[in-house]
Amino acid sequence: MKFEAIAVENIPLIQKGDDLPSLICERIELQDRDIVIIASTIVAKAEGEIFRLEDITPGEQALEVAARTGKDARFIQAVLARSKEVFVEAPFMLVTTLAGHTCVNAGVDESNIEHGFLLYPPENPDASALKLGEKLERLSGKEISVIITDTNGRAFKIGQTGVAIGIHKIKPIKRWIGEKDLFGKILEITEEAVADELAGAANLLMGEGAGGIPVVIIRGLDYYCEGNTSINETYRPEDMDIIKNGLRCLQKKN
């Protein structure tokens, strides 16, 4: 058994309104059951999620956080605009985004964008993945899965890895519950984060700096599925998320 991770090279700098599926299909011939991994940065750029820092007017909450942390109130306002809950304010803002993804600074980025601008992540990554996937399938005539990725740190480890923030026609979790292990014992809790594993594999080719590769094709692994899929399947139910609940308890004490 094997699979390939194929970098789609020579993707130009993306501007608002650019047709990502066409750009991809012009550079690689897609095959049935390919998984197209796309960096959220180019999805956001194509969707016009770019803002000038100087055009952002901070609100009362942003000004209060800035006074406590010494950070730029305009940047804080940008983060708050895409957040539904804030868990940590310093040394970075840890939030849950409007789309349900918990990450640093709501994914708002000052890198890979011109000086003085901010790049917001796609507002609804699942919807973006659906739109991209449907056009990729029309153009290629193939059955295609899509994963939109971003880079995330890990709570207990140094370094970042690629994670899935939006998906199309791929189940993000593979449930091994009920299967047997090597010794015949029934697995009771094992759930594999397939979409995140694929995002991490693609990130090895994507890179983080200048000259990065924003699109990678995973070929040889068949995780294609019909019907509706959502990255929300990967988020823990509120009553089971002990880390979030612990952070809320700390906030109440303070």
Short mmCIF file of C-alpha atoms in Angstrom, two decimals:
data_model
loop_
_atom_site.label_atom_id
_atom_site.label_comp_id
_atom_site.label_asym_id
_atom_site.label_seq_id
_atom_site.Cartn_x
_atom_site.Cartn_y
_atom_site.Cartn_z
CA MET A 1 0.00 0.00 0.00
CA LYS A 2 1.24 3.48 -0.80
CA PHE A 3 0.06 7.00 -1.52
CA GLU A 4 1.55 10.05 -3.19
CA ALA A 5 1.64 13.68 -2.14
CA ILE A 6 2.02 15.79 -5.28
CA ALA A 7 2.86 19.50 -5.17
CA VAL A 8 0.93 21.60 -7.68
CA GLU A 9 3.62 24.03 -8.73
CA ASN A 10 3.58 27.44 -10.41
CA ILE A 11 0.37 28.64 -8.79
CA PRO A 12 0.55 32.44 -9.26
CA LEU A 13 0.04 35.00 -6.51
CA ILE A 14 -3.70 34.92 -5.93
CA GLN A 15 -5.90 38.00 -6.24
CA LYS A 16 -9.54 38.57 -5.34
CA GLY A 17 -11.83 36.81 -7.80
CA ASP A 18 -9.24 34.36 -9.13
CA ASP A 19 -10.64 31.01 -10.25
CA LEU A 20 -8.73 28.51 -8.09
CA PRO A 21 -10.23 25.33 -9.61
CA SER A 22 -9.28 26.45 -13.11
CA LEU A 23 -5.75 27.37 -12.00
CA ILE A 24 -5.36 23.94 -10.41
CA CYS A 25 -6.76 21.98 -13.34
CA GLU A 26 -4.50 23.87 -15.76
CA ARG A 27 -1.46 22.62 -13.84
CA ILE A 28 -2.30 19.01 -13.04
CA GLU A 29 -4.55 16.30 -14.45
CA LEU A 30 -6.75 15.17 -11.59
CA GLN A 31 -7.72 11.54 -11.14
CA ASP A 32 -10.74 9.89 -9.56
CA ARG A 33 -10.67 9.99 -5.75
CA ASP A 34 -7.85 12.54 -5.60
CA ILE A 35 -7.85 14.62 -2.43
CA VAL A 36 -7.07 18.26 -3.23
CA ILE A 37 -5.46 20.01 -0.27
CA ILE A 38 -5.65 23.81 -0.51
CA ALA A 39 -4.06 26.34 1.85
CA SER A 40 -6.61 28.65 3.42
CA THR A 41 -4.46 31.67 2.52
CA ILE A 42 -5.16 31.41 -1.20
CA VAL A 43 -8.83 30.60 -0.62
CA ALA A 44 -9.12 33.72 1.53
CA LYS A 45 -7.32 35.86 -1.05
CA ALA A 46 -9.54 34.62 -3.87
CA GLU A 47 -12.60 35.39 -1.72
CA GLY A 48 -11.33 38.90 -0.97
CA GLU A 49 -10.76 38.41 2.76
CA ILE A 50 -8.05 41.10 2.80
CA PHE A 51 -8.26 44.23 4.93
CA ARG A 52 -6.12 47.28 5.50
CA LEU A 53 -5.07 47.58 9.12
CA GLU A 54 -5.54 51.35 9.01
CA ASP A 55 -9.18 50.92 7.96
CA ILE A 56 -10.11 48.97 11.10
CA THR A 57 -11.71 50.95 13.92
CA PRO A 58 -11.34 49.20 17.29
CA GLY A 59 -14.40 48.87 19.48
CA GLU A 60 -14.64 49.14 23.25
CA GLN A 61 -13.70 45.50 23.90
CA ALA A 62 -10.68 45.71 21.60
CA LEU A 63 -9.50 48.87 23.32
CA GLU A 64 -9.84 47.21 26.73
CA VAL A 65 -7.88 44.14 25.65
CA ALA A 66 -5.23 46.34 24.05
CA ALA A 67 -4.85 48.34 27.27
CA ARG A 68 -4.28 45.10 29.22
CA THR A 69 -1.95 43.44 26.73
CA GLY A 70 -0.17 46.29 24.95
CA LYS A 71 -1.19 44.97 21.55
CA ASP A 72 -2.48 46.91 18.55
CA ALA A 73 -6.18 47.49 19.18
CA ARG A 74 -6.89 47.34 15.45
CA PHE A 75 -5.46 43.82 15.19
CA ILE A 76 -7.42 42.78 18.27
CA GLN A 77 -10.59 44.14 16.69
CA ALA A 78 -9.88 42.06 13.57
CA VAL A 79 -9.59 38.95 15.74
CA LEU A 80 -12.75 39.73 17.72
CA ALA A 81 -14.69 40.26 14.49
CA ARG A 82 -14.16 36.59 13.63
CA SER A 83 -14.50 35.19 17.16
CA LYS A 84 -17.48 33.93 19.12
CA GLU A 85 -15.55 33.20 22.34
CA VAL A 86 -12.20 34.35 23.72
CA PHE A 87 -10.36 32.04 26.12
CA VAL A 88 -6.93 33.70 26.39
CA GLU A 89 -5.87 37.30 25.68
CA ALA A 90 -2.10 37.10 26.22
CA PRO A 91 0.57 36.25 25.17
CA PHE A 92 -1.74 35.54 22.21
CA MET A 93 -5.48 35.46 21.70
CA LEU A 94 -6.91 31.94 21.83
CA VAL A 95 -10.44 32.00 20.46
CA THR A 96 -13.17 29.95 18.87
CA THR A 97 -13.96 31.39 15.47
CA LEU A 98 -17.43 32.03 14.11
CA ALA A 99 -16.97 28.85 12.05
CA GLY A 100 -16.24 26.81 15.21
CA HIS A 101 -12.46 26.35 14.89
CA THR A 102 -10.45 27.04 18.06
CA CYS A 103 -7.08 28.60 17.26
CA VAL A 104 -4.72 31.50 17.85
CA ASN A 105 -5.87 34.96 16.70
CA ALA A 106 -8.92 33.49 14.87
CA GLY A 107 -6.56 32.67 12.01
CA VAL A 108 -6.08 36.38 11.22
CA ASP A 109 -2.65 36.61 9.58
CA GLU A 110 -0.11 39.31 8.82
CA SER A 111 2.24 36.94 6.96
CA ASN A 112 2.05 36.09 3.25
CA ILE A 113 0.27 39.39 2.66
CA GLU A 114 1.48 42.88 1.77
CA HIS A 115 2.66 45.14 4.60
CA GLY A 116 -0.18 46.99 6.32
CA PHE A 117 -2.81 44.41 5.37
CA LEU A 118 -4.46 41.57 7.25
CA LEU A 119 -5.66 38.31 5.78
CA TYR A 120 -8.76 36.80 7.33
CA PRO A 121 -9.39 33.05 6.95
CA PRO A 122 -12.39 31.99 4.85
CA GLU A 123 -15.54 32.95 6.74
CA ASN A 124 -17.17 29.56 6.14
CA PRO A 125 -14.45 27.03 5.19
CA ASP A 126 -16.88 24.15 4.61
CA ALA A 127 -18.87 26.27 2.17
CA SER A 128 -15.64 27.30 0.45
CA ALA A 129 -14.55 23.66 0.16
CA LEU A 130 -17.96 22.72 -1.29
CA LYS A 131 -17.76 25.45 -3.93
CA LEU A 132 -14.19 24.56 -4.90
CA GLY A 133 -14.92 20.84 -4.95
CA GLU A 134 -17.99 21.13 -7.15
CA LYS A 135 -16.10 23.14 -9.76
CA LEU A 136 -13.05 20.86 -9.61
CA GLU A 137 -15.36 17.92 -10.32
CA ARG A 138 -17.02 19.75 -13.23
CA LEU A 139 -13.71 20.71 -14.80
CA SER A 140 -12.00 17.36 -14.31
CA GLY A 141 -14.95 15.00 -14.70
CA LYS A 142 -13.59 13.11 -11.68
CA GLU A 143 -14.77 12.38 -8.15
CA ILE A 144 -12.76 14.78 -5.99
CA SER A 145 -12.44 15.44 -2.27
CA VAL A 146 -11.23 18.80 -0.95
CA ILE A 147 -9.56 19.82 2.31
CA ILE A 148 -8.87 23.46 3.17
CA THR A 149 -5.98 23.72 5.62
CA ASP A 150 -4.42 26.14 8.05
CA THR A 151 -1.41 25.79 10.34
CA ASN A 152 -2.00 25.34 14.06
CA GLY A 153 0.12 24.97 17.13
CA ARG A 154 -0.49 22.16 19.61
CA ALA A 155 -1.32 22.80 23.25
CA PHE A 156 1.40 20.54 24.65
CA LYS A 157 4.06 20.50 21.91
CA ILE A 158 6.37 22.97 20.18
CA GLY A 159 5.79 23.71 16.51
CA GLN A 160 2.93 24.00 14.06
CA THR A 161 1.28 21.46 11.79
CA GLY A 162 -1.32 21.58 9.07
CA VAL A 163 -4.92 20.98 10.13
CA ALA A 164 -8.18 20.77 8.24
CA ILE A 165 -10.59 23.70 8.67
CA GLY A 166 -12.98 22.93 5.80
CA ILE A 167 -13.82 19.77 3.85
CA HIS A 168 -15.83 18.46 0.91
CA LYS A 169 -16.71 14.82 0.18
CA ILE A 170 -14.41 13.32 2.78
CA LYS A 171 -15.24 12.08 6.27
CA PRO A 172 -12.85 13.87 8.66
CA ILE A 173 -12.89 11.10 11.28
CA LYS A 174 -12.32 7.38 10.76
CA ARG A 175 -13.96 5.46 13.57
CA TRP A 176 -12.26 2.22 14.54
CA ILE A 177 -14.73 1.53 17.34
CA GLY A 178 -15.88 -2.08 17.17
CA GLU A 179 -12.83 -3.22 15.18
CA LYS A 180 -10.35 -5.68 16.65
CA ASP A 181 -6.71 -4.97 17.51
CA LEU A 182 -3.78 -7.33 16.84
CA PHE A 183 -4.77 -9.46 19.80
CA GLY A 184 -8.47 -9.67 19.05
CA LYS A 185 -9.56 -7.10 21.62
CA ILE A 186 -12.44 -4.83 20.60
CA LEU A 187 -11.49 -1.17 20.16
CA GLU A 188 -13.82 1.04 22.17
CA ILE A 189 -12.70 4.65 21.77
CA THR A 190 -10.27 4.91 18.83
CA GLU A 191 -11.18 7.67 16.37
CA GLU A 192 -8.59 8.71 13.79
CA ALA A 193 -8.40 12.34 12.65
CA VAL A 194 -7.95 11.51 8.97
CA ALA A 195 -8.51 15.01 7.56
CA ASP A 196 -5.96 16.51 9.94
CA GLU A 197 -3.45 13.75 9.16
CA LEU A 198 -3.79 14.47 5.45
CA ALA A 199 -3.46 18.20 6.07
CA GLY A 200 -0.28 17.56 8.05
CA ALA A 201 1.16 15.38 5.30
CA ALA A 202 0.42 18.05 2.68
CA ASN A 203 2.00 20.73 4.87
CA LEU A 204 5.37 18.99 4.50
CA LEU A 205 5.30 20.05 0.85
CA MET A 206 3.48 23.35 1.30
CA GLY A 207 6.04 24.99 3.56
CA GLU A 208 5.57 28.24 5.44
CA GLY A 209 7.85 30.84 3.86
CA ALA A 210 8.43 32.46 0.48
CA GLY A 211 8.00 30.10 -2.44
CA GLY A 212 5.54 27.90 -0.59
CA ILE A 213 3.25 25.46 -2.39
CA PRO A 214 -0.43 26.27 -1.66
CA VAL A 215 -1.97 23.21 -3.33
CA VAL A 216 -1.07 19.54 -2.84
CA ILE A 217 -2.78 16.46 -4.27
CA ILE A 218 -3.00 13.32 -2.15
CA ARG A 219 -3.36 10.34 -4.48
CA GLY A 220 -3.77 6.67 -3.66
CA LEU A 221 -5.88 6.99 -0.50
CA ASP A 222 -9.60 6.54 -1.06
CA TYR A 223 -11.52 8.53 1.54
CA TYR A 224 -14.07 9.87 -0.93
CA CYS A 225 -17.67 9.88 0.24
CA GLU A 226 -20.95 11.09 -1.20
CA GLY A 227 -23.31 13.35 0.68
CA ASN A 228 -22.77 16.23 3.04
CA THR A 229 -19.64 16.40 5.16
CA SER A 230 -18.51 19.00 7.66
CA ILE A 231 -15.38 19.76 9.62
CA ASN A 232 -17.70 20.29 12.60
CA GLU A 233 -17.63 16.51 13.05
CA THR A 234 -14.11 16.93 14.46
CA TYR A 235 -15.00 19.41 17.20
CA ARG A 236 -15.75 18.00 20.64
CA PRO A 237 -19.25 18.58 22.03
CA GLU A 238 -19.21 21.38 24.60
CA ASP A 239 -19.99 19.05 27.50
CA MET A 240 -16.98 16.87 26.62
CA ASP A 241 -14.41 19.62 26.02
CA ILE A 242 -12.58 19.69 29.34
CA ILE A 243 -9.92 22.14 28.11
CA LYS A 244 -12.44 24.81 27.09
CA ASN A 245 -14.40 24.30 30.27
CA GLY A 246 -11.20 24.57 32.30
CA LEU A 247 -10.30 27.85 30.60
CA ARG A 248 -13.78 29.19 31.33
CA CYS A 249 -13.32 28.30 35.01
CA LEU A 250 -10.04 30.23 35.09
CA GLN A 251 -11.73 33.25 33.56
CA LYS A 252 -14.40 33.21 36.24
CA LYS A 253 -11.75 33.09 39.01
CA ASN A 254 -10.00 36.10 37.51
#
